[in-house]
Short mmCIF file of C-alpha atoms in Angstrom, two decimals:
data_model
loop_
_atom_site.label_atom_id
_atom_site.label_comp_id
_atom_site.label_asym_id
_atom_site.label_seq_id
_atom_site.Cartn_x
_atom_site.Cartn_y
_atom_site.Cartn_z
CA MET A 314 34.39 -26.99 11.68
CA GLU A 315 35.32 -29.39 8.85
CA TRP A 316 32.32 -31.59 9.64
CA ILE A 317 30.04 -28.58 9.32
CA ALA A 318 31.74 -27.67 6.02
CA LEU A 319 31.27 -31.19 4.64
CA VAL A 320 27.59 -31.32 5.62
CA THR A 321 27.12 -27.88 4.01
CA LEU A 322 28.61 -29.20 0.76
CA LEU A 323 26.57 -32.43 0.89
CA VAL A 324 23.33 -30.48 1.33
CA ALA A 325 24.44 -28.13 -1.48
CA ALA A 326 24.98 -31.18 -3.71
CA GLU A 327 21.52 -32.52 -2.76
CA TYR A 328 20.00 -29.18 -3.71
CA MET A 329 21.92 -29.05 -7.00
CA PHE A 330 20.50 -32.50 -7.78
CA MET A 331 17.00 -31.08 -7.21
CA THR A 332 17.68 -28.21 -9.63
CA ILE A 333 18.82 -30.76 -12.25
CA MET A 334 15.52 -32.60 -11.70
CA VAL A 335 13.64 -29.35 -12.36
CA GLY A 336 15.48 -28.89 -15.66
CA LYS A 337 14.78 -32.50 -16.64
CA SER A 338 11.11 -32.18 -15.68
CA ARG A 339 10.87 -28.97 -17.72
CA GLY A 340 12.00 -30.93 -20.77
CA GLU A 341 9.67 -33.89 -20.15
CA SER A 342 6.59 -31.80 -19.41
CA GLY A 343 7.05 -29.32 -22.23
CA ILE A 344 6.71 -26.37 -19.82
CA SER A 345 9.05 -23.93 -21.55
CA ALA A 346 10.73 -21.02 -19.75
CA PRO A 347 9.70 -18.58 -18.35
CA LYS A 348 6.54 -20.57 -17.47
CA ILE A 349 6.48 -22.33 -14.10
CA THR A 350 2.94 -23.72 -14.12
CA GLY A 351 0.76 -25.83 -16.39
CA ASP A 352 1.83 -29.39 -15.54
CA GLU A 353 1.14 -31.02 -12.16
CA LYS A 354 4.26 -33.23 -12.25
CA PHE A 355 6.55 -30.32 -13.14
CA GLU A 356 4.99 -28.12 -10.47
CA ARG A 357 5.67 -30.76 -7.81
CA VAL A 358 9.34 -31.11 -8.78
CA PHE A 359 9.67 -27.32 -8.96
CA ARG A 360 8.07 -26.81 -5.55
CA VAL A 361 10.40 -29.41 -4.00
CA GLN A 362 13.39 -27.34 -5.14
CA GLN A 363 11.78 -24.01 -4.24
CA ASN A 364 10.75 -25.15 -0.79
CA THR A 365 14.25 -26.50 -0.17
CA LEU A 366 15.64 -23.09 -1.16
CA GLU A 367 13.19 -21.50 1.28
CA GLN A 368 14.60 -23.74 4.04
CA LEU A 369 18.28 -23.43 3.11
CA ILE A 370 18.33 -19.66 3.63
CA ILE A 371 18.04 -20.26 7.38
CA PHE A 372 19.42 -23.81 7.58
CA PHE A 373 22.94 -22.80 6.48
CA PRO A 374 23.37 -19.90 8.94
CA ALA A 375 21.80 -21.95 11.75
CA LEU A 376 24.10 -24.92 11.01
CA TRP A 377 27.24 -22.78 11.18
CA LEU A 378 26.21 -20.82 14.28
CA PHE A 379 25.29 -24.03 16.11
CA GLY A 380 28.56 -25.60 15.01
CA TYR A 381 30.58 -22.62 16.18
CA TYR A 382 28.81 -21.64 19.42
CA MET A 383 27.50 -25.06 20.49
CA HIS A 384 29.07 -28.22 19.13
CA PRO A 385 30.35 -29.00 15.62
CA GLN A 386 29.73 -32.76 15.54
CA ILE A 387 26.21 -32.53 16.98
CA GLY A 388 25.55 -29.73 14.51
CA ALA A 389 26.75 -31.94 11.66
CA LEU A 390 24.43 -34.75 12.80
CA LEU A 391 21.45 -32.37 12.88
CA GLY A 392 22.52 -31.26 9.40
CA LEU A 393 22.44 -34.89 8.22
CA ALA A 394 18.94 -35.23 9.68
CA PHE A 395 17.94 -32.21 7.56
CA LEU A 396 19.50 -33.79 4.48
CA ILE A 397 17.58 -37.05 5.01
CA GLY A 398 14.36 -35.15 5.78
CA ARG A 399 14.67 -33.40 2.41
CA VAL A 400 15.06 -36.73 0.58
CA LEU A 401 11.84 -37.99 2.21
CA TYR A 402 10.14 -34.66 1.48
CA ALA A 403 11.08 -34.84 -2.22
CA ARG A 404 10.01 -38.48 -2.62
CA GLY A 405 6.75 -37.89 -0.75
CA TYR A 406 5.86 -34.66 -2.55
CA ILE A 407 6.51 -36.03 -6.04
CA ALA A 408 4.45 -39.15 -5.31
CA ASP A 409 1.60 -37.16 -3.74
CA PRO A 410 1.71 -33.61 -2.27
CA ASP A 411 -0.25 -34.85 0.75
CA ARG A 412 2.69 -37.09 1.64
CA ARG A 413 5.23 -34.27 1.95
CA GLY A 414 4.54 -33.86 5.69
CA PRO A 415 6.96 -36.27 7.45
CA GLY A 416 10.06 -35.20 5.51
CA PHE A 417 9.14 -31.56 5.98
CA VAL A 418 8.77 -31.97 9.73
CA ILE A 419 12.14 -33.75 10.09
CA GLY A 420 13.85 -30.91 8.22
CA ILE A 421 12.12 -28.13 10.13
CA LEU A 422 12.81 -29.75 13.51
CA ALA A 423 16.50 -30.07 12.64
CA THR A 424 16.58 -26.40 11.60
CA LEU A 425 14.73 -25.32 14.76
CA ALA A 426 17.18 -27.28 16.95
CA LEU A 427 20.11 -25.63 15.15
CA LEU A 428 18.57 -22.15 15.50
CA LEU A 429 17.78 -22.60 19.16
CA GLY A 430 21.18 -24.09 20.00
CA GLY A 431 22.95 -21.32 18.11
CA PHE A 432 20.88 -18.73 19.95
CA VAL A 433 21.66 -20.19 23.36
CA GLY A 434 25.36 -20.62 22.50
CA ALA A 435 25.81 -17.07 21.15
CA GLY A 436 23.75 -15.62 24.00
CA LEU A 437 25.83 -17.39 26.67
CA LYS A 438 29.07 -16.18 25.05
CA LEU A 439 27.79 -12.60 25.21
CA LEU A 440 26.98 -12.76 28.94
CA MET B 728 30.57 -11.04 16.42
CA GLU B 729 28.01 -12.39 18.92
CA TRP B 730 25.71 -9.42 18.24
CA ILE B 731 25.81 -10.22 14.53
CA ALA B 732 25.07 -13.87 15.31
CA LEU B 733 22.09 -12.97 17.49
CA VAL B 734 20.63 -10.60 14.87
CA THR B 735 21.10 -13.33 12.24
CA LEU B 736 19.13 -15.76 14.40
CA LEU B 737 16.41 -13.18 15.17
CA VAL B 738 15.93 -12.47 11.47
CA ALA B 739 15.93 -16.22 10.79
CA ALA B 740 13.18 -16.61 13.41
CA GLU B 741 11.20 -13.76 11.80
CA TYR B 742 11.49 -15.51 8.44
CA MET B 743 10.45 -18.85 9.91
CA PHE B 744 7.38 -17.14 11.33
CA MET B 745 6.56 -15.94 7.81
CA THR B 746 6.82 -19.49 6.45
CA ILE B 747 4.43 -20.69 9.17
CA MET B 748 2.02 -17.94 8.06
CA VAL B 749 2.22 -19.27 4.48
CA GLY B 750 1.32 -22.78 5.66
CA LYS B 751 -1.57 -21.41 7.72
CA SER B 752 -2.80 -19.29 4.82
CA ARG B 753 -2.60 -22.34 2.53
CA GLY B 754 -4.98 -24.14 4.86
CA GLU B 755 -7.40 -21.22 5.22
CA SER B 756 -7.54 -20.38 1.50
CA GLY B 757 -7.82 -23.98 0.29
CA ILE B 758 -4.91 -23.47 -2.14
CA SER B 759 -3.48 -26.98 -2.07
CA ALA B 760 0.14 -27.79 -3.00
CA PRO B 761 1.76 -27.51 -5.51
CA LYS B 762 -0.47 -24.51 -6.42
CA ILE B 763 0.78 -21.06 -5.41
CA THR B 764 -1.90 -18.87 -6.99
CA GLY B 765 -5.69 -18.59 -6.98
CA ASP B 766 -6.38 -16.65 -3.78
CA GLU B 767 -5.41 -13.00 -3.31
CA LYS B 768 -4.89 -13.29 0.45
CA PHE B 769 -2.70 -16.37 0.12
CA GLU B 770 -0.67 -14.78 -2.68
CA ARG B 771 0.07 -11.74 -0.50
CA VAL B 772 1.27 -13.85 2.42
CA PHE B 773 3.31 -16.02 0.05
CA ARG B 774 4.92 -13.01 -1.65
CA VAL B 775 5.87 -11.54 1.74
CA GLN B 776 7.85 -14.70 2.50
CA GLN B 777 9.28 -15.00 -1.02
CA ASN B 778 10.37 -11.36 -1.14
CA THR B 779 12.00 -11.72 2.28
CA LEU B 780 13.90 -14.77 0.96
CA GLU B 781 14.97 -12.67 -2.04
CA GLN B 782 16.37 -10.07 0.37
CA LEU B 783 17.97 -12.48 2.85
CA ILE B 784 20.30 -13.98 0.25
CA ILE B 785 22.27 -10.72 0.25
CA PHE B 786 21.31 -9.38 3.69
CA PHE B 787 23.05 -12.22 5.57
CA PRO B 788 26.41 -11.97 3.72
CA ALA B 789 26.30 -8.16 3.88
CA LEU B 790 25.55 -8.23 7.62
CA TRP B 791 28.52 -10.50 8.37
CA LEU B 792 30.97 -8.69 6.12
CA PHE B 793 29.99 -5.32 7.59
CA GLY B 794 30.26 -6.75 11.10
CA TYR B 795 33.69 -8.22 10.42
CA TYR B 796 35.32 -5.50 8.30
CA MET B 797 33.53 -2.42 9.65
CA HIS B 798 31.86 -2.54 13.05
CA PRO B 799 29.88 -5.36 14.71
CA GLN B 800 27.53 -3.29 16.89
CA ILE B 801 26.64 -0.81 14.13
CA GLY B 802 26.12 -3.80 11.83
CA ALA B 803 23.79 -5.37 14.39
CA LEU B 804 21.78 -2.12 14.61
CA LEU B 805 21.43 -1.99 10.82
CA GLY B 806 20.33 -5.62 11.00
CA LEU B 807 17.63 -4.68 13.53
CA ALA B 808 16.47 -1.91 11.16
CA PHE B 809 16.11 -4.59 8.46
CA LEU B 810 14.14 -6.80 10.85
CA ILE B 811 11.74 -3.96 11.72
CA GLY B 812 11.44 -2.96 8.04
CA ARG B 813 10.34 -6.49 7.24
CA VAL B 814 7.62 -6.40 9.93
CA LEU B 815 6.26 -3.18 8.40
CA TYR B 816 6.57 -4.67 4.90
CA ALA B 817 4.57 -7.77 5.90
CA ARG B 818 1.85 -5.80 7.69
CA GLY B 819 1.56 -3.30 4.84
CA TYR B 820 1.57 -5.91 2.05
CA ILE B 821 -1.06 -8.15 3.68
CA ALA B 822 -3.35 -5.15 4.32
CA ASP B 823 -2.85 -3.73 0.79
CA PRO B 824 0.01 -4.46 -1.66
CA ASP B 825 0.26 -0.71 -2.38
CA ARG B 826 1.29 -0.18 1.24
CA ARG B 827 4.38 -2.42 1.08
CA GLY B 828 6.65 0.49 0.12
CA PRO B 829 7.87 2.02 3.41
CA GLY B 830 8.88 -1.29 5.00
CA PHE B 831 10.56 -2.37 1.79
CA VAL B 832 12.59 0.83 1.61
CA ILE B 833 13.75 0.56 5.23
CA GLY B 834 14.96 -2.99 4.60
CA ILE B 835 16.69 -2.21 1.32
CA LEU B 836 18.43 0.87 2.75
CA ALA B 837 19.73 -1.18 5.66
CA THR B 838 21.01 -3.84 3.24
CA LEU B 839 22.61 -1.20 0.99
CA ALA B 840 24.37 0.39 3.98
CA LEU B 841 25.67 -3.04 5.04
CA LEU B 842 26.84 -3.85 1.50
CA LEU B 843 28.58 -0.52 1.04
CA GLY B 844 30.21 -0.59 4.48
CA GLY B 845 31.41 -4.15 3.92
CA PHE B 846 32.81 -3.19 0.55
CA VAL B 847 34.72 -0.21 1.95
CA GLY B 848 35.96 -2.20 4.93
CA ALA B 849 37.17 -5.20 2.88
CA GLY B 850 38.67 -2.88 0.24
CA LEU B 851 40.62 -0.87 2.83
CA LYS B 852 41.98 -4.07 4.39
CA LEU B 853 43.23 -5.21 0.99
CA LEU B 854 45.14 -1.98 0.35
CA MET C 503 39.85 -13.80 2.36
CA GLU C 504 39.37 -10.14 1.32
CA TRP C 505 39.21 -11.16 -2.35
CA ILE C 506 36.43 -13.63 -1.53
CA ALA C 507 34.62 -10.90 0.43
CA LEU C 508 34.87 -8.43 -2.46
CA VAL C 509 33.58 -10.97 -5.00
CA THR C 510 30.71 -11.80 -2.62
CA LEU C 511 29.77 -8.12 -2.47
CA LEU C 512 30.10 -7.66 -6.26
CA VAL C 513 27.80 -10.62 -6.91
CA ALA C 514 25.41 -9.26 -4.25
CA ALA C 515 25.39 -5.92 -6.10
CA GLU C 516 24.73 -7.71 -9.41
CA TYR C 517 21.79 -9.51 -7.82
CA MET C 518 20.44 -6.30 -6.31
CA PHE C 519 20.56 -4.77 -9.78
CA MET C 520 18.42 -7.69 -11.02
CA THR C 521 15.85 -7.08 -8.28
CA ILE C 522 15.68 -3.41 -9.32
CA MET C 523 15.04 -4.58 -12.90
CA VAL C 524 12.14 -6.71 -11.62
CA GLY C 525 10.57 -3.69 -9.90
CA LYS C 526 11.04 -1.58 -13.04
CA SER C 527 9.57 -4.33 -15.23
CA ARG C 528 6.60 -4.62 -12.85
CA GLY C 529 5.86 -0.94 -13.44
CA GLU C 530 6.28 -1.11 -17.23
CA SER C 531 4.22 -4.26 -17.71
CA GLY C 532 1.39 -3.30 -15.34
CA ILE C 533 1.69 -6.62 -13.47
CA SER C 534 0.70 -5.42 -10.01
CA ALA C 535 1.69 -7.24 -6.81
CA PRO C 536 1.10 -9.97 -5.71
CA LYS C 537 0.82 -11.21 -9.32
CA ILE C 538 3.96 -12.71 -10.87
CA THR C 539 2.58 -13.85 -14.24
CA GLY C 540 0.65 -12.38 -17.16
CA ASP C 541 3.35 -10.63 -19.17
CA GLU C 542 6.07 -12.51 -21.04
CA LYS C 543 8.67 -9.74 -20.67
CA PHE C 544 8.07 -9.37 -16.94
CA GLU C 545 8.20 -13.14 -16.43
CA ARG C 546 11.60 -13.32 -18.13
CA VAL C 547 13.07 -10.56 -15.96
CA PHE C 548 11.53 -12.15 -12.86
CA ARG C 549 12.87 -15.61 -13.70
CA VAL C 550 16.37 -14.17 -14.23
CA GLN C 551 16.33 -12.87 -10.67
CA GLN C 552 14.66 -16.00 -9.24
CA ASN C 553 17.09 -18.34 -10.97
CA THR C 554 20.01 -16.28 -9.73
CA LEU C 555 18.64 -16.56 -6.19
CA GLU C 556 18.36 -20.34 -6.72
CA GLN C 557 22.06 -20.41 -7.65
CA LEU C 558 23.30 -17.99 -4.96
CA ILE C 559 22.10 -20.20 -2.11
CA ILE C 560 24.89 -22.66 -2.96
CA PHE C 561 27.31 -20.32 -4.76
CA PHE C 562 28.02 -18.22 -1.65
CA PRO C 563 28.79 -21.16 0.69
CA ALA C 564 30.82 -22.90 -2.04
CA LEU C 565 32.81 -19.70 -2.74
CA TRP C 566 33.77 -19.28 0.92
CA LEU C 567 34.59 -22.91 1.56
CA PHE C 568 36.76 -23.08 -1.56
CA GLY C 569 38.45 -19.82 -0.56
CA TYR C 570 39.13 -21.07 2.95
CA TYR C 571 40.07 -24.72 2.36
CA MET C 572 41.56 -24.46 -1.13
CA HIS C 573 42.80 -21.11 -2.44
CA PRO C 574 41.31 -17.62 -1.99
CA GLN C 575 42.50 -16.00 -5.25
CA ILE C 576 41.50 -18.95 -7.45
CA GLY C 577 38.16 -18.99 -5.63
CA ALA C 578 37.73 -15.28 -6.35
CA LEU C 579 38.46 -15.87 -10.06
CA LEU C 580 35.85 -18.67 -10.20
CA GLY C 581 33.48 -16.25 -8.48
CA LEU C 582 34.13 -13.66 -11.19
CA ALA C 583 33.38 -16.34 -13.82
CA PHE C 584 30.03 -16.90 -12.08
CA LEU C 585 29.35 -13.15 -12.08
CA ILE C 586 30.05 -12.90 -15.83
CA GLY C 587 28.01 -16.04 -16.54
CA ARG C 588 25.04 -14.43 -14.83
CA VAL C 589 25.34 -11.29 -16.98
CA LEU C 590 25.26 -13.47 -20.12
CA TYR C 591 22.38 -15.51 -18.67
CA ALA C 592 20.34 -12.36 -18.00
CA ARG C 593 21.01 -10.82 -21.42
CA GLY C 594 20.29 -14.10 -23.22
CA TYR C 595 17.12 -14.94 -21.24
CA ILE C 596 15.56 -11.48 -21.65
CA ALA C 597 16.27 -11.51 -25.42
CA ASP C 598 14.98 -15.07 -25.85
CA PRO C 599 14.59 -17.80 -23.16
CA ASP C 600 16.21 -20.31 -25.56
CA ARG C 601 19.41 -18.28 -25.37
CA ARG C 602 19.85 -18.58 -21.62
CA GLY C 603 21.98 -21.73 -21.95
CA PRO C 604 25.61 -20.52 -22.30
CA GLY C 605 25.48 -18.08 -19.38
CA PHE C 606 23.75 -20.70 -17.24
CA VAL C 607 26.41 -23.28 -18.00
CA ILE C 608 29.28 -20.89 -17.16
CA GLY C 609 27.68 -20.12 -13.80
CA ILE C 610 26.92 -23.73 -12.92
CA LEU C 611 30.42 -24.93 -13.89
CA ALA C 612 31.98 -22.24 -11.69
CA THR C 613 29.72 -23.29 -8.80
CA LEU C 614 30.51 -26.98 -9.35
CA ALA C 615 34.26 -26.26 -9.36
CA LEU C 616 33.88 -24.31 -6.10
CA LEU C 617 31.79 -27.07 -4.51
CA LEU C 618 34.19 -29.82 -5.55
CA GLY C 619 37.29 -27.88 -4.52
CA GLY C 620 35.74 -27.02 -1.17
CA PHE C 621 34.83 -30.67 -0.63
CA VAL C 622 38.34 -31.90 -1.42
CA GLY C 623 39.93 -29.17 0.71
CA ALA C 624 37.70 -29.74 3.75
CA GLY C 625 38.01 -33.52 3.37
CA LEU C 626 41.82 -33.40 3.25
CA LYS C 627 41.93 -31.21 6.34
CA LEU C 628 39.81 -33.75 8.22
CA LEU C 629 42.11 -36.67 7.39
#
């Protein structure tokens, strides 16, 4: 499961980078805490991080259950697809919210594959 | 722990369904990204997903620690109670925010029972 | 790993306490659901909980991977540093958002140490 662990930590690092971007954007836009709206650029950067958080809550469990019940290396590859999807999502969204689609879809398909594989693997083990 | 794994994946699927509802509601309400306010209906659907995310961050660890240190099948049943509580929460909240209480309470009680049981189980093992 | 489990549950309890504070603050400020803005005091309490959620999504995986691949007791101590950092963060933020810095930094440094240690530990095991 070391591959799964490493992908988990890489995605965590990617997410931490997004949170640093939010802090930086807060400074540049002059949107002082606790405000989270009022500047289009800041709101885009903030939503990139928030939406990634919304995905991670199921991505991490799905990654580990797929890795354990199905196949660790394939799980790690799907995890890398998620990581790349999130880079495309962030770049697209910050350039223009209408261009956040492709990266989002790559990430959600990777998560769905992990969920489904984990479900089949855990279900088969129970039978 | 297969029962715990399956409940984890069912709750993850429930949550993914909520995120799809947010996307759908975004389209219907005309609230374009990165905005998250401006339409009461959209805000309700969005808060249902956000509040579920806020719960899942402790529900998942509590579910696994209860399952491991206390009892997997009882943990899975408490997890199903959480899942049902969240359905009631979503239905209540979208109909009228004042009706989100009962589903919320069911979910939080299930999470509290999992937390407490996990705490007792891990503490006893340490002694 | 019982120490890691107990720290996980303590931090989960701390976070649940923050969510109770949000509900209480909602009542006191008259900000009714689904609204999340409109009262400075409520927004501070809400952001404390939200920011903690944003940290927990990587703190929990990092804590467990450090505990497993590196050292459980040192991991648990770093976890306690995170827990204390979040108390300082909450107290500072609610008093004055400009005073949220020190607690934030303590928490993020603990998380970074856990992430890095987990990465080194999992990487070494793979070699």
